[in-house]
Amino acid sequence: MKRWLARYWNVLRRPSVHFSLGFLTLGGFIAGIIFWGGFNTALEATNTEQFCIGCHEMYSHPYQELKDTIHYTNRSGVRAVCSDCHVPHEWTHKIARKMEASKEVWGWLFNTIDTPEKFEAKRRTMAEREWRRLKANDSLECRNCHQFDSMDFTLQSARAKQAHSTALVADGTCIDCHKGIAHKLPEMSGVRLR
Ligand code: HEC
Ligand code: HEC
Ligand code: HEC
Ligand code: HEC
């Protein structure tokens, strides 16, 4: 083992006979840029709304529902897209796991929410995952755009002003009070709304 390692090290250490050092450095540099660029482009693509809608529009409603809310059109023209509020879920992870179990990955993946009935049946479970996530990170995604510090409470409705000044001290988090801001609420029995 040690001998093998030593030989391997020697190969790595020896200057290349075929290519100049300059060529190798440049080559590595360019390959790095191409790889990094491709990686980032792929990552960015998964953050676009088109990507999410590709799966989420056809039979289910998150997008249609969003269109009727203030986060789609408002007086100031600032839009929230899917990934602003949702970290892209780990679907690659899910695919990888399911690959082991079944070859019908795609069938399985799409079939969980591919009809309005199935979507409704699953809505509460999915919503709960999102609530848990936002609760755990103190509604980080909301706070990327909304900050208590920058809110002019005097411009807010009496209800909002009251809730927000108490939330400030009681450190409640946005999602405790603002469920269903972007989509229809699921069936809510047993959920305590603040
Ligand atoms: C390959 C298809 C596909 C793509 C692309 C996709 N989703 Fe999903 N998504 C699903 C499926 C299927 C489920 C239901 C998972 C289940 O049955 O547990 C789901 C569930 C969800 C949920 C519910 C919470 C959860 O963890 O189950 C959210 C939120 C969500 N997707 C948001 C997004 C966003 C945002 C994007 C874009 C960044 C996106 N999805 C892209 C297929 C997709
Ligand atoms: C990409 C930025 C962005 C993100 C992310 C975002 N919002 Fe907003 N939100 C806005 C804008 C812009 C408005 C409209 C402001 C206006 O016109 O006064 C708004 C309006 C609202 C309103 C007012 C609703 C009404 O009817 O007046 C509430 C409540 C709200 N957001 C809560 C949230 C919560 C909770 C989250 C996290 C789940 C969130 N927002 C995430 C940008 C964002
Ligand atoms: C303790 C509960 C509570 C918490 C926590 C809370 N809100 Fe609110 N918020 C309210 C209530 C109640 C209203 C008034 C709703 C109404 O009148 O329909 C409101 C209204 C708003 C409005 C609209 C203001 C207006 O006057 O039009 C925005 C924007 C908003 N909240 C954003 C947030 C964000 C972002 C967070 C987290 C940083 C947050 N809220 C945390 C209870 C809360
Ligand atoms: C302004 C923030 C916001 C935006 C923008 C947003 N969502 Fe959501 N989404 C939420 C919240 C919060 C929940 C948790 C359930 C609830 O309170 O309605 C949720 C829940 C979901 C669920 C679970 C099922 C359900 O209806 O509860 C899916 C799927 C989903 N979102 C997909 C999307 C897709 C796809 C987009 C883009 C077309 C999108 N969301 C845009 C905030 C947002």
Tab-separated table of N, CA, C and O and ligand atoms in Angstrom, residues 49 52-53 56 62-63 65-66 71 80-82 85-86 119 123 126-127 130-131 134 175 178-186, ligand 4:
chain	number	residue	atom	x	y	z
A	49	GLU	N	-39.331	30.386	-11.522
A	49	GLU	CA	-40.719	29.980	-11.352
A	49	GLU	C	-41.117	28.960	-12.416
A	49	GLU	O	-41.856	28.032	-12.143
A	52	CYS	N	-40.435	25.466	-11.271
A	52	CYS	CA	-41.386	24.954	-10.274
A	52	CYS	C	-42.734	24.669	-10.925
A	52	CYS	O	-43.346	23.637	-10.676
A	53	ILE	N	-43.156	25.612	-11.774
A	53	ILE	CA	-44.471	25.472	-12.395
A	53	ILE	C	-44.508	24.249	-13.301
A	53	ILE	O	-45.528	23.594	-13.434
A	56	HIS	N	-45.684	21.998	-10.902
A	56	HIS	CA	-46.731	22.392	-9.966
A	56	HIS	C	-47.930	23.078	-10.586
A	56	HIS	O	-48.865	23.424	-9.889
A	62	PRO	N	-50.993	25.753	-6.813
A	62	PRO	CA	-50.259	26.806	-6.111
A	62	PRO	C	-50.069	28.075	-6.940
A	62	PRO	O	-50.196	29.170	-6.421
A	63	TYR	N	-49.816	27.903	-8.227
A	63	TYR	CA	-49.555	29.075	-9.057
A	63	TYR	C	-50.827	29.889	-9.301
A	63	TYR	O	-50.838	31.102	-9.147
A	65	GLU	N	-53.379	30.009	-7.506
A	65	GLU	CA	-53.793	30.653	-6.263
A	65	GLU	C	-52.954	31.883	-5.969
A	65	GLU	O	-53.461	32.910	-5.536
A	66	LEU	N	-51.659	31.764	-6.235
A	66	LEU	CA	-50.748	32.880	-5.991
A	66	LEU	C	-51.155	34.105	-6.811
A	66	LEU	O	-51.058	35.236	-6.354
A	71	HIS	N	-48.918	39.079	-3.419
A	71	HIS	CA	-47.534	38.783	-3.770
A	71	HIS	C	-47.331	38.584	-5.275
A	71	HIS	O	-46.223	38.398	-5.740
A	80	ALA	N	-43.112	38.304	-5.571
A	80	ALA	CA	-42.452	37.168	-4.928
A	80	ALA	C	-42.668	35.947	-5.810
A	80	ALA	O	-43.794	35.638	-6.180
A	81	VAL	N	-41.588	35.274	-6.188
A	81	VAL	CA	-41.722	34.027	-6.943
A	81	VAL	C	-41.579	32.856	-5.967
A	81	VAL	O	-41.167	33.029	-4.822
A	82	CYS	N	-41.920	31.672	-6.470
A	82	CYS	CA	-41.947	30.482	-5.614
A	82	CYS	C	-40.721	30.384	-4.704
A	82	CYS	O	-40.838	30.202	-3.499
A	85	CYS	N	-40.103	32.308	-1.368
A	85	CYS	CA	-40.717	31.846	-0.118
A	85	CYS	C	-40.368	30.396	0.202
A	85	CYS	O	-40.439	29.983	1.351
A	86	HIS	N	-40.073	29.611	-0.824
A	86	HIS	CA	-39.787	28.192	-0.606
A	86	HIS	C	-38.361	27.887	-1.011
A	86	HIS	O	-37.967	28.164	-2.133
A	119	PHE	N	-54.161	16.320	-4.744
A	119	PHE	CA	-53.504	17.513	-4.206
A	119	PHE	C	-54.213	17.958	-2.929
A	119	PHE	O	-53.575	18.217	-1.911
A	123	ARG	N	-52.753	18.341	0.781
A	123	ARG	CA	-52.430	19.741	1.028
A	123	ARG	C	-52.050	20.003	2.485
A	123	ARG	O	-51.080	20.681	2.775
A	126	MET	N	-48.543	18.774	3.256
A	126	MET	CA	-47.510	19.600	2.623
A	126	MET	C	-47.438	20.963	3.300
A	126	MET	O	-46.346	21.474	3.563
A	127	ALA	N	-48.602	21.547	3.590
A	127	ALA	CA	-48.622	22.851	4.247
A	127	ALA	C	-47.926	22.761	5.602
A	127	ALA	O	-47.145	23.635	5.971
A	130	GLU	N	-44.240	23.014	5.340
A	130	GLU	CA	-43.788	24.388	5.119
A	130	GLU	C	-43.896	25.218	6.395
A	130	GLU	O	-43.014	26.008	6.709
A	131	TRP	N	-44.990	25.060	7.123
A	131	TRP	CA	-45.135	25.811	8.379
A	131	TRP	C	-44.012	25.451	9.333
A	131	TRP	O	-43.419	26.313	9.965
A	134	LEU	N	-40.780	27.089	8.161
A	134	LEU	CA	-40.731	28.534	8.398
A	134	LEU	C	-40.701	28.875	9.886
A	134	LEU	O	-40.101	29.849	10.304
A	175	ILE	N	-45.084	33.407	10.273
A	175	ILE	CA	-45.932	32.303	9.832
A	175	ILE	C	-46.929	31.868	10.920
A	175	ILE	O	-47.961	31.280	10.625
A	178	HIS	N	-49.561	34.493	9.853
A	178	HIS	CA	-49.851	34.700	8.431
A	178	HIS	C	-49.801	33.412	7.630
A	178	HIS	O	-48.967	33.233	6.741
A	179	LYS	N	-50.685	32.499	7.951
A	179	LYS	CA	-50.786	31.300	7.114
A	179	LYS	C	-51.719	31.604	5.947
A	179	LYS	O	-52.563	32.481	6.042
A	180	GLY	N	-51.534	30.880	4.861
A	180	GLY	CA	-52.451	31.046	3.729
A	180	GLY	C	-52.328	32.394	3.040
A	180	GLY	O	-53.290	32.875	2.453
A	181	ILE	N	-51.168	33.032	3.083
A	181	ILE	CA	-51.021	34.324	2.398
A	181	ILE	C	-50.834	34.160	0.893
A	181	ILE	O	-51.045	35.100	0.142
A	182	ALA	N	-50.412	32.974	0.446
A	182	ALA	CA	-50.112	32.819	-0.975
A	182	ALA	C	-50.982	31.769	-1.658
A	182	ALA	O	-51.108	31.746	-2.875
A	183	HIS	N	-51.544	30.885	-0.865
A	183	HIS	CA	-52.380	29.817	-1.419
A	183	HIS	C	-53.604	29.652	-0.534
A	183	HIS	O	-53.647	30.154	0.573
A	184	LYS	N	-54.563	28.892	-1.039
A	184	LYS	CA	-55.734	28.571	-0.220
A	184	LYS	C	-55.276	27.768	0.993
A	184	LYS	O	-54.390	26.929	0.887
A	185	LEU	N	-55.903	28.020	2.128
A	185	LEU	CA	-55.546	27.243	3.317
A	185	LEU	C	-56.036	25.816	3.165
A	185	LEU	O	-57.047	25.562	2.524
A	186	PRO	N	-55.319	24.881	3.763
A	186	PRO	CA	-55.837	23.511	3.783
A	186	PRO	C	-56.980	23.421	4.788
A	186	PRO	O	-57.336	24.412	5.412
B	4	HEC	C1	-45.340	34.871	-0.470
B	4	HEC	C2	-44.805	33.548	-0.172
B	4	HEC	C3	-45.117	32.385	-1.093
B	4	HEC	C4	-44.979	32.329	-2.467
B	4	HEC	C5	-44.562	33.434	-3.416
B	4	HEC	C6	-45.313	30.973	-2.848
B	4	HEC	N1	-45.660	30.237	-1.744
B	4	HEC	FE1	-46.154	28.256	-1.694
B	4	HEC	N2	-46.567	28.386	0.314
B	4	HEC	C7	-46.311	29.489	1.103
B	4	HEC	C8	-46.705	29.189	2.478
B	4	HEC	C9	-46.607	30.142	3.658
B	4	HEC	C10	-47.184	27.849	2.486
B	4	HEC	C11	-47.707	27.019	3.682
B	4	HEC	C12	-49.206	26.834	3.597
B	4	HEC	C13	-49.989	28.125	3.722
B	4	HEC	O1	-49.853	28.819	4.738
B	4	HEC	O2	-50.738	28.455	2.784
B	4	HEC	C14	-47.087	27.374	1.100
B	4	HEC	C15	-47.482	26.108	0.667
B	4	HEC	C16	-47.199	25.579	-0.587
B	4	HEC	C17	-47.470	24.214	-1.008
B	4	HEC	C18	-48.112	23.129	-0.157
B	4	HEC	C19	-49.591	22.972	-0.462
B	4	HEC	C20	-50.458	24.103	0.041
B	4	HEC	O3	-51.266	24.618	-0.741
B	4	HEC	O4	-50.348	24.482	1.221
B	4	HEC	C21	-47.045	24.094	-2.308
B	4	HEC	C22	-47.121	22.860	-3.194
B	4	HEC	C23	-46.521	25.398	-2.706
B	4	HEC	N3	-46.634	26.274	-1.647
B	4	HEC	C24	-45.981	25.668	-3.953
B	4	HEC	C25	-45.693	26.946	-4.424
B	4	HEC	C26	-45.355	27.265	-5.806
B	4	HEC	C27	-45.205	26.249	-6.921
B	4	HEC	C28	-45.183	28.616	-5.865
B	4	HEC	C29	-44.874	29.477	-7.104
B	4	HEC	C30	-45.862	29.409	-8.182
B	4	HEC	C31	-45.396	29.154	-4.527
B	4	HEC	N4	-45.710	28.106	-3.687
B	4	HEC	C32	-45.277	30.500	-4.167
B	4	HEC	C33	-45.786	30.702	0.682
B	4	HEC	C34	-45.534	31.060	-0.634
